[in-house]
Amino acid sequence: MVPVSIQVRQALSKLVLPVLLLMSVGIIIAGQADRPLADKARMRVADVLAPLWSLLSRTQTDSERLVHGLKEARNLAEENHRLSAENANLRRWYEVAVSLARENDTLKTELHWVPEPTPAFVTGRVVADSGGIYARAVLLVAGTSSGVQTGNIALAANGLAGRVTEVGAHAARILLINDIASRLPVELESSHAAAIMAGDNSPLPRLLYYSQDTRPIEGERVVTSDQAGAFPSGIPIGNVHYLHPGQPVVQPFARLDRLTMLRVFDFGQSEIEPPEAPGHVPLTRPHRALTLPFKTLLGPGQEG
Amino acid sequence: MPDPHPPRWEHDTETQLTSRQRLDRTARHLLPSVFTALVIIFFSAPVNIPGSAELLPAIVINTVFFWSVWRPSGMPSLAVFLLGLFMDLVGFTPLGVSAFILLLVHGIGSYARFGLMRMNFLVVWCLFGLVGAAAAALQWALACLFRLHLLDPAPAFFEALLCIGVYPLLSATFSWFLHILDEKDTP
């Protein structure tokens, strides 16, 4: 240390504050002039502090979880009581269900019921929203290698989403039910009346060609119908809603604008070939034309 | 290996003792700065404490002011400068602004300390309220200046109010702490 007199030391200590103030002003100006440098310095400090911060935030989440657990524990008895009551109720329903299933089985045996095949399905992630020639179509990461075929049916979590129109080795394009090219035979659930659901690229596909004496009722469920042979009957699609009087649309159960996962079902519908009926003259080729999804896109002579 | 003769040995223990004392004193002097640095790290962490963005400058201004008035050796100008710079680097204020403001607060506190120490607590609180409000206003004005855009003054108000409101609590804590340190110092 350089020996300095007390007076000089006091003078120096008085100078420290103004010098530091000037330095901070200088830093302000330098930081404004050279922003990338300031940002770099910030990032370096943040890098050093990041482990500490993560420790802090983990501690906080842990303590929050602890507090939450304690709160839960407080009404544990009440919850337990409620759950046991519910469990007793459900157990009763279970008994009812078992007896009903048994009864159903006996009745089916009595009637020599032919069991329906259980459909096979694969689940894939929706990766792209691009449609090729369609406006409303998605691409699914599941292709022929996983057993997806053209004409299979794609279901979202709680309703019909669309049909497989093109399939590659690892991807399949699915035409959604609200595309303008999509026309499906549907059934109104309460009246069992048939109608056609036609997409128009809007979120709500329209209902067409319903019979005039059984009009769709607001809120009625719409399910698929097996009329053309492309769909098995009874897959839920949506609810009837009237935008204007005389213009019923379907509100789909599936959130068609935010699809993330789809299950593709193979109902094996195309394998059901009607037996030859003597005297029955088919107007078109018997089943190929029916499984073709979009008749409307093709001219009358181009089918098959 | 040289034989440790008894006088030299004694001499060694003595220096050891003094160095330990020196270490103790250094730790005592560094304590407010370390506390402030820890507060800055804690409040800049992604913990969702309501109003943490306004609470941090309030606490730091309080700490700097308190120690500048009551124990300037615990809060030297250089420490204030470094703390301010650290706060700027960790937060999103323009670089150097907090350092500037904290140095001003520190300067006011250490300049007026002999007057303030004789005053009633309530008077000191009121005066500190003025300093805190001025600091918040200055911060807001500088932020407006650098963005070249009139910012919403509500957060600055909130910060000033927090600054004033937190003072009694922190002041009591620090006073208690000073008391303990002084008690330790006397024997």
Tab-separated table of C-alpha atoms in Angstrom:
chain	number	residue	atom	x	y	z
A	1	MET	CA	0.000	0.000	0.000
A	2	VAL	CA	1.263	3.488	-0.808
A	3	PRO	CA	1.371	5.454	2.419
A	4	VAL	CA	-0.829	8.522	2.084
A	5	SER	CA	-1.633	11.188	4.600
A	6	ILE	CA	-4.998	11.330	6.309
A	7	GLN	CA	-5.981	14.491	4.444
A	8	VAL	CA	-5.317	12.930	1.048
A	9	ARG	CA	-7.196	9.791	2.037
A	10	GLN	CA	-10.219	11.804	3.122
A	11	ALA	CA	-10.138	13.788	-0.100
A	12	LEU	CA	-9.940	10.568	-2.095
A	13	SER	CA	-12.849	9.014	-0.191
A	14	LYS	CA	-14.903	12.099	-0.948
A	15	LEU	CA	-14.063	11.736	-4.613
A	16	VAL	CA	-15.241	8.114	-4.844
A	17	LEU	CA	-18.953	8.876	-5.030
A	18	PRO	CA	-18.808	11.501	-7.817
A	19	VAL	CA	-16.435	9.318	-9.818
A	20	LEU	CA	-18.772	6.337	-9.504
A	21	LEU	CA	-21.739	8.505	-10.480
A	22	LEU	CA	-19.885	9.643	-13.556
A	23	MET	CA	-18.972	6.049	-14.321
A	24	SER	CA	-22.592	4.961	-14.102
A	25	VAL	CA	-23.607	7.760	-16.452
A	26	GLY	CA	-20.845	6.588	-18.781
A	27	ILE	CA	-22.167	3.034	-18.578
A	28	ILE	CA	-25.691	4.258	-19.354
A	29	ILE	CA	-24.433	6.033	-22.453
A	30	ALA	CA	-22.217	3.124	-23.511
A	31	GLY	CA	-25.086	0.687	-22.979
A	32	GLN	CA	-27.324	2.814	-25.180
A	33	ALA	CA	-24.648	3.197	-27.843
A	34	ASP	CA	-23.661	-0.463	-28.009
A	35	ARG	CA	-26.732	-2.510	-27.232
A	36	PRO	CA	-25.380	-5.878	-28.424
A	37	LEU	CA	-22.548	-5.611	-25.905
A	38	ALA	CA	-25.008	-4.884	-23.092
A	39	ASP	CA	-27.159	-7.803	-24.166
A	40	LYS	CA	-24.130	-10.072	-24.261
A	41	ALA	CA	-23.168	-9.036	-20.746
A	42	ARG	CA	-26.746	-9.671	-19.608
A	43	MET	CA	-26.747	-13.112	-21.155
A	44	ARG	CA	-23.446	-13.995	-19.495
A	45	VAL	CA	-24.794	-13.025	-16.077
A	46	ALA	CA	-27.992	-14.933	-16.738
A	47	ASP	CA	-25.957	-17.988	-17.735
A	48	VAL	CA	-24.093	-17.897	-14.456
A	49	LEU	CA	-27.265	-17.419	-12.446
A	50	ALA	CA	-29.417	-19.920	-14.314
A	51	PRO	CA	-28.698	-22.908	-12.007
A	52	LEU	CA	-29.534	-20.804	-8.969
A	53	TRP	CA	-32.758	-19.643	-10.543
A	54	SER	CA	-33.779	-23.143	-11.504
A	55	LEU	CA	-33.075	-24.255	-7.931
A	56	LEU	CA	-35.259	-21.431	-6.630
A	57	SER	CA	-38.134	-22.115	-8.959
A	58	ARG	CA	-37.956	-25.838	-8.247
A	59	THR	CA	-38.077	-25.104	-4.540
A	60	GLN	CA	-41.081	-22.929	-5.139
A	61	THR	CA	-42.948	-25.546	-7.133
A	62	ASP	CA	-42.093	-28.129	-4.493
A	63	SER	CA	-43.398	-25.940	-1.721
A	64	GLU	CA	-46.519	-25.144	-3.701
A	65	ARG	CA	-47.082	-28.849	-4.172
A	66	LEU	CA	-46.591	-29.372	-0.450
A	67	VAL	CA	-49.100	-26.660	0.391
A	68	HIS	CA	-51.525	-28.100	-2.111
A	69	GLY	CA	-51.047	-31.545	-0.571
A	70	LEU	CA	-51.753	-30.185	2.883
A	71	LYS	CA	-54.889	-28.469	1.634
A	72	GLU	CA	-55.995	-31.694	0.006
A	73	ALA	CA	-55.295	-33.597	3.194
A	74	ARG	CA	-57.574	-31.270	5.117
A	75	ASN	CA	-60.691	-32.282	3.208
A	76	LEU	CA	-59.529	-35.841	2.785
A	77	ALA	CA	-62.165	-37.220	5.096
A	78	GLU	CA	-64.942	-35.412	3.288
A	79	GLU	CA	-63.612	-36.547	-0.062
A	80	ASN	CA	-63.318	-40.081	1.204
A	81	HIS	CA	-66.909	-40.054	2.381
A	82	ARG	CA	-68.113	-38.731	-0.956
A	83	LEU	CA	-66.070	-41.270	-2.879
A	84	SER	CA	-67.269	-44.208	-0.843
A	85	ALA	CA	-70.876	-43.124	-1.372
A	86	GLU	CA	-70.178	-42.806	-5.070
A	87	ASN	CA	-68.439	-46.149	-5.061
A	88	ALA	CA	-71.462	-47.828	-3.488
A	89	ASN	CA	-73.670	-46.246	-6.120
A	90	LEU	CA	-71.350	-47.345	-8.907
A	91	ARG	CA	-71.177	-50.852	-7.491
A	92	ARG	CA	-74.958	-51.014	-7.719
A	93	TRP	CA	-74.741	-49.875	-11.328
A	94	TYR	CA	-72.039	-52.440	-11.954
A	95	GLU	CA	-74.359	-55.199	-10.782
A	96	VAL	CA	-77.059	-53.831	-13.050
A	97	ALA	CA	-74.642	-53.702	-15.967
A	98	VAL	CA	-73.438	-57.229	-15.389
A	99	SER	CA	-76.956	-58.596	-15.257
A	100	LEU	CA	-77.890	-56.618	-18.366
A	101	ALA	CA	-74.846	-57.902	-20.220
A	102	ARG	CA	-75.765	-61.428	-19.246
A	103	GLU	CA	-79.308	-60.898	-20.376
A	104	ASN	CA	-78.047	-59.413	-23.619
A	105	ASP	CA	-75.807	-62.422	-24.166
A	106	THR	CA	-78.665	-64.843	-23.568
A	107	LEU	CA	-80.931	-62.954	-25.919
A	108	LYS	CA	-78.268	-62.919	-28.608
A	109	THR	CA	-77.760	-66.635	-28.241
A	110	GLU	CA	-81.503	-67.175	-28.466
A	111	LEU	CA	-81.615	-65.150	-31.662
A	112	HIS	CA	-78.470	-66.737	-33.202
A	113	TRP	CA	-76.961	-63.273	-33.495
A	114	VAL	CA	-74.027	-62.887	-35.906
A	115	PRO	CA	-71.387	-60.888	-34.030
A	116	GLU	CA	-69.989	-57.776	-35.646
A	117	PRO	CA	-66.245	-57.763	-36.239
A	118	THR	CA	-64.282	-55.566	-33.891
A	119	PRO	CA	-62.685	-52.841	-35.955
A	120	ALA	CA	-58.919	-52.541	-35.981
A	121	PHE	CA	-57.510	-49.085	-35.535
A	122	VAL	CA	-54.241	-47.190	-35.526
A	123	THR	CA	-53.570	-43.802	-33.977
A	124	GLY	CA	-51.439	-41.165	-35.621
A	125	ARG	CA	-50.350	-37.612	-35.080
A	126	VAL	CA	-51.699	-34.894	-37.330
A	127	VAL	CA	-48.687	-33.136	-38.801
A	128	ALA	CA	-49.862	-30.808	-41.490
A	129	ASP	CA	-52.983	-28.869	-42.254
A	130	SER	CA	-52.332	-28.667	-45.956
A	131	GLY	CA	-54.869	-30.111	-48.211
A	132	GLY	CA	-53.566	-30.686	-51.711
A	133	ILE	CA	-56.649	-30.402	-53.848
A	134	TYR	CA	-58.865	-30.143	-50.764
A	135	ALA	CA	-59.347	-27.098	-48.620
A	136	ARG	CA	-59.994	-28.950	-45.387
A	137	ALA	CA	-57.693	-31.927	-45.090
A	138	VAL	CA	-54.961	-33.016	-42.726
A	139	LEU	CA	-51.931	-35.224	-43.046
A	140	LEU	CA	-51.531	-38.059	-40.581
A	141	VAL	CA	-48.324	-39.914	-39.734
A	142	ALA	CA	-49.654	-43.396	-40.371
A	143	GLY	CA	-49.608	-45.085	-43.723
A	144	THR	CA	-49.892	-48.416	-45.457
A	145	SER	CA	-47.018	-49.675	-43.326
A	146	SER	CA	-49.296	-49.397	-40.320
A	147	GLY	CA	-52.308	-50.784	-42.115
A	148	VAL	CA	-54.121	-47.621	-43.148
A	149	GLN	CA	-56.085	-47.946	-46.362
A	150	THR	CA	-58.015	-45.588	-48.552
A	151	GLY	CA	-61.572	-45.296	-47.353
A	152	ASN	CA	-60.781	-45.857	-43.687
A	153	ILE	CA	-62.507	-43.672	-41.171
A	154	ALA	CA	-60.718	-41.161	-38.972
A	155	LEU	CA	-62.170	-40.391	-35.567
A	156	ALA	CA	-61.106	-37.618	-33.236
A	157	ALA	CA	-61.515	-37.967	-29.488
A	158	ASN	CA	-65.291	-37.669	-29.512
A	159	GLY	CA	-66.564	-37.753	-33.043
A	160	LEU	CA	-66.047	-38.349	-36.700
A	161	ALA	CA	-63.307	-36.271	-38.274
A	162	GLY	CA	-63.038	-37.513	-41.837
A	163	ARG	CA	-62.013	-40.203	-44.240
A	164	VAL	CA	-58.693	-41.375	-45.624
A	165	THR	CA	-58.498	-40.340	-49.262
A	166	GLU	CA	-54.887	-40.935	-50.194
A	167	VAL	CA	-52.369	-43.075	-48.457
A	168	GLY	CA	-48.600	-43.354	-48.713
A	169	ALA	CA	-46.187	-45.653	-46.970
A	170	HIS	CA	-45.919	-43.472	-43.864
A	171	ALA	CA	-48.564	-40.810	-44.252
A	172	ALA	CA	-52.219	-40.579	-45.046
A	173	ARG	CA	-54.319	-37.647	-46.164
A	174	ILE	CA	-57.623	-37.304	-44.415
A	175	LEU	CA	-60.452	-35.337	-45.944
A	176	LEU	CA	-62.316	-33.633	-43.136
A	177	ILE	CA	-66.088	-33.645	-42.990
A	178	ASN	CA	-66.304	-29.883	-43.467
A	179	ASP	CA	-64.473	-29.832	-46.794
A	180	ILE	CA	-66.539	-28.773	-49.768
A	181	ALA	CA	-65.848	-32.139	-51.413
A	182	SER	CA	-67.202	-34.113	-48.474
A	183	ARG	CA	-70.746	-35.453	-48.706
A	184	LEU	CA	-71.743	-38.115	-46.236
A	185	PRO	CA	-74.946	-40.046	-45.714
A	186	VAL	CA	-76.052	-39.387	-42.158
A	187	GLU	CA	-78.907	-40.340	-39.899
A	188	LEU	CA	-80.785	-38.108	-37.498
A	189	GLU	CA	-80.714	-40.079	-34.331
A	190	SER	CA	-84.124	-39.438	-32.815
A	191	SER	CA	-86.151	-39.797	-36.003
A	192	HIS	CA	-83.880	-42.282	-37.801
A	193	ALA	CA	-84.389	-40.171	-40.906
A	194	ALA	CA	-81.683	-40.075	-43.532
A	195	ALA	CA	-80.001	-36.937	-44.786
A	196	ILE	CA	-76.807	-35.842	-46.469
A	197	MET	CA	-74.221	-33.818	-44.657
A	198	ALA	CA	-72.311	-31.611	-47.090
A	199	GLY	CA	-69.275	-29.571	-46.143
A	200	ASP	CA	-68.837	-26.047	-47.428
A	201	ASN	CA	-65.350	-25.240	-46.075
A	202	SER	CA	-66.946	-23.497	-43.109
A	203	PRO	CA	-66.680	-25.024	-39.642
A	204	LEU	CA	-70.311	-26.119	-39.759
A	205	PRO	CA	-71.257	-28.576	-42.505
A	206	ARG	CA	-74.820	-28.279	-43.831
A	207	LEU	CA	-77.599	-30.816	-43.758
A	208	LEU	CA	-79.241	-31.473	-47.124
A	209	TYR	CA	-81.895	-33.745	-48.605
A	210	TYR	CA	-83.710	-34.547	-45.398
A	211	SER	CA	-87.266	-35.554	-45.865
A	212	GLN	CA	-89.782	-32.778	-45.342
A	213	ASP	CA	-91.957	-34.652	-42.858
A	214	THR	CA	-89.072	-35.389	-40.490
A	215	ARG	CA	-87.146	-32.203	-40.232
A	216	PRO	CA	-83.994	-32.078	-38.111
A	217	ILE	CA	-84.663	-30.838	-34.590
A	218	GLU	CA	-82.389	-28.330	-32.949
A	219	GLY	CA	-79.868	-30.143	-30.732
A	220	GLU	CA	-80.580	-33.551	-32.216
A	221	ARG	CA	-77.612	-35.892	-32.535
A	222	VAL	CA	-76.400	-36.733	-36.016
A	223	VAL	CA	-74.708	-40.085	-36.574
A	224	THR	CA	-73.369	-41.835	-39.645
A	225	SER	CA	-75.594	-44.046	-41.686
A	226	ASP	CA	-74.573	-47.174	-43.553
A	227	GLN	CA	-76.631	-46.319	-46.603
A	228	ALA	CA	-73.860	-46.086	-49.184
A	229	GLY	CA	-71.783	-48.770	-47.555
A	230	ALA	CA	-68.888	-46.439	-46.817
A	231	PHE	CA	-69.575	-46.074	-43.113
A	232	PRO	CA	-70.857	-48.298	-40.383
A	233	SER	CA	-73.927	-46.788	-38.799
A	234	GLY	CA	-73.980	-44.985	-35.514
A	235	ILE	CA	-70.670	-43.121	-35.373
A	236	PRO	CA	-71.402	-39.797	-33.669
A	237	ILE	CA	-70.807	-36.705	-35.779
A	238	GLY	CA	-72.416	-33.742	-34.072
A	239	ASN	CA	-75.543	-31.879	-33.098
A	240	VAL	CA	-78.099	-30.204	-35.318
A	241	HIS	CA	-78.136	-26.449	-35.141
A	242	TYR	CA	-80.207	-23.930	-37.104
A	243	LEU	CA	-78.218	-20.952	-38.316
A	244	HIS	CA	-81.323	-19.540	-40.007
A	245	PRO	CA	-84.824	-20.972	-40.243
A	246	GLY	CA	-84.741	-23.727	-42.820
A	247	GLN	CA	-80.965	-23.994	-42.870
A	248	PRO	CA	-79.864	-26.759	-40.545
A	249	VAL	CA	-76.148	-27.332	-39.996
A	250	VAL	CA	-74.199	-29.821	-37.933
A	251	GLN	CA	-71.970	-28.742	-35.093
A	252	PRO	CA	-69.281	-31.431	-35.160
A	253	PHE	CA	-68.170	-32.974	-31.877
A	254	ALA	CA	-64.614	-33.166	-33.184
A	255	ARG	CA	-62.682	-29.896	-33.004
A	256	LEU	CA	-61.784	-29.846	-36.653
A	257	ASP	CA	-59.649	-26.728	-36.483
A	258	ARG	CA	-57.418	-28.096	-33.715
A	259	LEU	CA	-56.820	-31.736	-34.519
A	260	THR	CA	-53.732	-33.255	-32.937
A	261	MET	CA	-54.365	-37.004	-32.892
A	262	LEU	CA	-56.663	-39.135	-34.980
A	263	ARG	CA	-57.632	-42.765	-34.743
A	264	VAL	CA	-58.036	-44.434	-38.115
A	265	PHE	CA	-60.502	-47.308	-38.013
A	266	ASP	CA	-60.739	-50.055	-40.536
A	267	PHE	CA	-64.317	-51.263	-40.303
A	268	GLY	CA	-63.719	-53.635	-43.197
A	269	GLN	CA	-66.816	-52.243	-44.814
A	270	SER	CA	-65.581	-52.796	-48.370
A	271	GLU	CA	-65.263	-56.510	-47.731
A	272	ILE	CA	-68.993	-56.890	-47.350
A	273	GLU	CA	-70.061	-57.779	-50.835
A	274	PRO	CA	-73.713	-58.227	-51.487
A	275	PRO	CA	-74.522	-61.679	-52.899
A	276	GLU	CA	-75.550	-61.995	-56.501
A	277	ALA	CA	-79.245	-61.402	-56.770
A	278	PRO	CA	-80.806	-63.029	-59.814
A	279	GLY	CA	-82.860	-60.586	-61.807
A	280	HIS	CA	-81.249	-57.543	-60.182
A	281	VAL	CA	-79.667	-55.303	-62.768
A	282	PRO	CA	-77.195	-52.893	-61.203
A	283	LEU	CA	-77.268	-49.438	-62.697
A	284	THR	CA	-73.652	-48.744	-61.833
A	285	ARG	CA	-70.886	-51.160	-60.961
A	286	PRO	CA	-71.997	-52.894	-57.791
A	287	HIS	CA	-69.739	-51.732	-54.973
A	288	ARG	CA	-66.718	-49.876	-56.335
A	289	ALA	CA	-68.691	-46.807	-57.094
A	290	LEU	CA	-70.225	-46.814	-53.660
A	291	THR	CA	-66.911	-46.916	-51.840
A	292	LEU	CA	-65.557	-44.096	-53.966
A	293	PRO	CA	-65.779	-41.216	-51.558
A	294	PHE	CA	-66.420	-38.254	-53.825
A	295	LYS	CA	-68.768	-38.856	-56.597
A	296	THR	CA	-69.423	-35.189	-56.905
A	297	LEU	CA	-65.900	-34.451	-58.023
A	298	LEU	CA	-66.005	-36.863	-60.902
A	299	GLY	CA	-68.088	-36.687	-63.979
A	300	PRO	CA	-70.745	-39.329	-64.473
A	301	GLY	CA	-68.773	-41.288	-67.040
A	302	GLN	CA	-65.448	-41.267	-65.208
A	303	GLU	CA	-66.316	-43.522	-62.308
A	304	GLY	CA	-64.444	-46.782	-62.016
B	1	MET	CA	11.997	-28.891	8.044
B	2	PRO	CA	12.891	-26.041	10.438
B	3	ASP	CA	12.185	-26.405	14.098
B	4	PRO	CA	9.360	-24.127	15.212
B	5	HIS	CA	10.837	-22.199	18.104
B	6	PRO	CA	8.446	-21.174	20.825
B	7	PRO	CA	8.509	-17.369	20.257
B	8	ARG	CA	7.809	-17.656	16.586
B	9	TRP	CA	5.015	-20.086	17.268
B	10	GLU	CA	3.340	-17.644	19.611
B	11	HIS	CA	3.722	-14.939	17.047
B	12	ASP	CA	1.953	-17.156	14.504
B	13	THR	CA	-1.064	-17.765	16.708
B	14	GLU	CA	-1.339	-14.081	17.305
B	15	THR	CA	-1.449	-13.260	13.605
B	16	GLN	CA	-3.914	-16.063	13.121
B	17	LEU	CA	-6.183	-14.549	15.701
B	18	THR	CA	-5.999	-11.127	14.123
B	19	SER	CA	-6.616	-12.509	10.669
B	20	ARG	CA	-9.653	-14.291	12.020
B	21	GLN	CA	-10.853	-11.063	13.508
B	22	ARG	CA	-10.223	-9.344	10.236
B	23	LEU	CA	-12.201	-11.995	8.432
B	24	ASP	CA	-15.027	-11.509	10.901
B	25	ARG	CA	-14.976	-7.785	10.341
B	26	THR	CA	-14.894	-8.175	6.563
B	27	ALA	CA	-17.844	-10.531	6.684
B	28	ARG	CA	-19.683	-8.036	8.834
B	29	HIS	CA	-18.958	-5.270	6.363
B	30	LEU	CA	-19.933	-7.352	3.384
B	31	LEU	CA	-23.150	-8.601	4.949
B	32	PRO	CA	-25.534	-5.867	3.711
B	33	SER	CA	-24.136	-6.105	0.189
B	34	VAL	CA	-24.390	-9.882	0.160
B	35	PHE	CA	-27.925	-9.665	1.503
B	36	THR	CA	-28.861	-7.232	-1.263
B	37	ALA	CA	-27.238	-9.399	-3.924
B	38	LEU	CA	-29.175	-12.414	-2.664
B	39	VAL	CA	-32.399	-10.391	-2.693
B	40	ILE	CA	-31.688	-9.396	-6.305
B	41	ILE	CA	-31.038	-13.005	-7.313
B	42	PHE	CA	-34.127	-14.208	-5.489
B	43	PHE	CA	-36.487	-11.644	-6.951
B	44	SER	CA	-35.167	-11.968	-10.475
B	45	ALA	CA	-35.715	-15.731	-10.375
B	46	PRO	CA	-38.838	-16.964	-12.156
B	47	VAL	CA	-40.822	-17.333	-8.936
B	48	ASN	CA	-44.293	-15.936	-9.228
B	49	ILE	CA	-44.446	-13.530	-6.342
B	50	PRO	CA	-47.015	-10.829	-7.081
B	51	GLY	CA	-45.387	-7.475	-7.767
B	52	SER	CA	-41.842	-8.816	-7.609
B	53	ALA	CA	-40.723	-6.484	-10.397
B	54	GLU	CA	-41.643	-3.461	-8.260
B	55	LEU	CA	-40.706	-5.011	-4.937
B	56	LEU	CA	-37.081	-5.620	-5.881
B	57	PRO	CA	-36.048	-1.986	-6.473
B	58	ALA	CA	-38.056	-0.974	-3.400
B	59	ILE	CA	-36.176	-3.391	-1.154
B	60	VAL	CA	-32.807	-2.526	-2.660
B	61	ILE	CA	-33.381	1.224	-2.278
B	62	ASN	CA	-34.473	0.661	1.319
B	63	THR	CA	-31.423	-1.412	2.138
B	64	VAL	CA	-28.999	1.012	0.539
B	65	PHE	CA	-30.584	3.975	2.279
B	66	PHE	CA	-30.695	2.318	5.694
B	67	TRP	CA	-27.093	1.186	5.690
B	68	SER	CA	-25.878	4.445	4.183
B	69	VAL	CA	-27.459	6.306	7.074
B	70	TRP	CA	-26.763	4.029	9.997
B	71	ARG	CA	-23.621	2.139	9.048
B	72	PRO	CA	-21.901	3.512	5.935
B	73	SER	CA	-18.979	1.118	6.443
B	74	GLY	CA	-21.382	-1.736	5.613
B	75	MET	CA	-22.460	-0.107	2.351
B	76	PRO	CA	-19.521	1.601	0.627
B	77	SER	CA	-20.072	3.473	-2.621
B	78	LEU	CA	-18.296	0.826	-4.654
B	79	ALA	CA	-20.629	-1.883	-3.332
B	80	VAL	CA	-23.643	0.279	-4.160
B	81	PHE	CA	-22.329	0.801	-7.665
B	82	LEU	CA	-21.695	-2.909	-8.209
B	83	LEU	CA	-25.095	-3.847	-6.797
B	84	GLY	CA	-26.803	-1.386	-9.101
B	85	LEU	CA	-24.912	-2.713	-12.079
B	86	PHE	CA	-25.769	-6.271	-11.092
B	87	MET	CA	-29.451	-5.329	-10.801
B	88	ASP	CA	-29.341	-3.820	-14.280
B	89	LEU	CA	-27.636	-6.864	-15.739
B	90	VAL	CA	-30.131	-9.233	-14.162
B	91	GLY	CA	-33.203	-7.135	-14.838
B	92	PHE	CA	-34.347	-5.307	-17.908
B	93	THR	CA	-33.622	-1.709	-17.004
B	94	PRO	CA	-31.167	0.103	-19.282
B	95	LEU	CA	-27.624	-0.681	-18.202
B	96	GLY	CA	-26.359	1.713	-15.510
B	97	VAL	CA	-29.693	3.304	-14.592
B	98	SER	CA	-30.126	1.444	-11.304
B	99	ALA	CA	-26.492	2.034	-10.437
B	100	PHE	CA	-26.985	5.753	-10.979
B	101	ILE	CA	-30.176	5.912	-8.916
B	102	LEU	CA	-28.775	3.802	-6.077
B	103	LEU	CA	-25.638	5.932	-5.953
B	104	LEU	CA	-27.804	9.039	-5.685
B	105	VAL	CA	-29.808	7.469	-2.845
B	106	HIS	CA	-26.592	6.426	-1.164
B	107	GLY	CA	-25.155	9.921	-1.590
B	108	ILE	CA	-28.223	11.560	-0.089
B	109	GLY	CA	-28.273	9.072	2.779
B	110	SER	CA	-24.619	9.455	3.680
B	111	TYR	CA	-24.707	13.229	3.230
B	112	ALA	CA	-27.670	13.701	5.526
B	113	ARG	CA	-26.882	10.908	7.972
B	114	PHE	CA	-25.868	13.094	10.936
B	115	GLY	CA	-29.044	15.095	10.597
B	116	LEU	CA	-31.212	12.032	10.093
B	117	MET	CA	-29.771	10.056	12.990
B	118	ARG	CA	-31.025	12.605	15.477
B	119	MET	CA	-34.564	12.667	14.127
B	120	ASN	CA	-37.693	10.806	15.106
B	121	PHE	CA	-38.412	7.580	13.242
B	122	LEU	CA	-41.559	9.004	11.651
B	123	VAL	CA	-39.724	12.029	10.310
B	124	VAL	CA	-37.003	9.799	8.862
B	125	TRP	CA	-39.692	7.660	7.295
B	126	CYS	CA	-41.310	10.712	5.681
B	127	LEU	CA	-37.975	11.925	4.362
B	128	PHE	CA	-37.179	8.492	3.054
B	129	GLY	CA	-40.598	8.475	1.406
B	130	LEU	CA	-39.581	11.563	-0.519
B	131	VAL	CA	-36.293	9.938	-1.534
B	132	GLY	CA	-38.003	6.711	-2.607
B	133	ALA	CA	-40.662	8.550	-4.601
B	134	ALA	CA	-37.979	10.639	-6.263
B	135	ALA	CA	-36.013	7.492	-7.103
B	136	ALA	CA	-39.073	5.810	-8.639
B	137	ALA	CA	-39.900	8.967	-10.598
B	138	LEU	CA	-36.322	9.234	-11.829
B	139	GLN	CA	-36.332	5.618	-12.907
B	140	TRP	CA	-39.579	6.135	-14.784
B	141	ALA	CA	-38.286	9.320	-16.426
B	142	LEU	CA	-35.046	7.645	-17.525
B	143	ALA	CA	-36.949	4.644	-18.893
B	144	CYS	CA	-39.178	7.034	-20.872
B	145	LEU	CA	-36.138	8.898	-22.122
B	146	PHE	CA	-34.385	5.784	-23.394
B	147	ARG	CA	-37.452	4.276	-25.004
B	148	LEU	CA	-38.389	7.710	-26.473
B	149	HIS	CA	-41.942	6.917	-25.549
B	150	LEU	CA	-44.147	7.999	-22.646
B	151	LEU	CA	-44.582	4.894	-20.478
B	152	ASP	CA	-47.409	4.156	-18.094
B	153	PRO	CA	-46.551	5.808	-14.760
B	154	ALA	CA	-48.652	3.352	-12.702
B	155	PRO	CA	-45.813	0.883	-12.012
B	156	ALA	CA	-43.583	3.736	-10.866
B	157	PHE	CA	-46.316	4.839	-8.446
B	158	PHE	CA	-46.677	1.307	-7.216
B	159	GLU	CA	-42.933	1.037	-6.762
B	160	ALA	CA	-42.779	4.283	-4.792
B	161	LEU	CA	-45.635	3.123	-2.547
B	162	LEU	CA	-43.977	-0.248	-1.983
B	163	CYS	CA	-40.717	1.533	-1.244
B	164	ILE	CA	-42.380	3.639	1.428
B	165	GLY	CA	-44.450	0.786	2.793
B	166	VAL	CA	-41.606	-1.681	3.129
B	167	TYR	CA	-39.381	0.767	5.028
B	168	PRO	CA	-40.651	0.186	8.605
B	169	LEU	CA	-40.395	-3.580	8.248
B	170	LEU	CA	-36.893	-3.585	6.791
B	171	SER	CA	-35.781	-0.814	9.132
B	172	ALA	CA	-36.901	-2.819	12.158
B	173	THR	CA	-35.163	-5.940	10.865
B	174	PHE	CA	-31.924	-4.123	10.119
B	175	SER	CA	-31.994	-2.258	13.446
B	176	TRP	CA	-32.375	-5.546	15.276
B	177	PHE	CA	-29.533	-6.895	13.234
B	178	LEU	CA	-27.320	-3.904	14.000
B	179	HIS	CA	-28.109	-4.367	17.670
B	180	ILE	CA	-26.937	-7.983	17.538
B	181	LEU	CA	-23.765	-7.026	15.689
B	182	ASP	CA	-22.971	-4.310	18.214
B	183	GLU	CA	-23.583	-6.668	21.097
B	184	LYS	CA	-21.160	-9.120	19.554
B	185	ASP	CA	-18.651	-6.373	19.005
B	186	THR	CA	-18.476	-5.144	22.631
B	187	PRO	CA	-17.044	-8.175	24.499
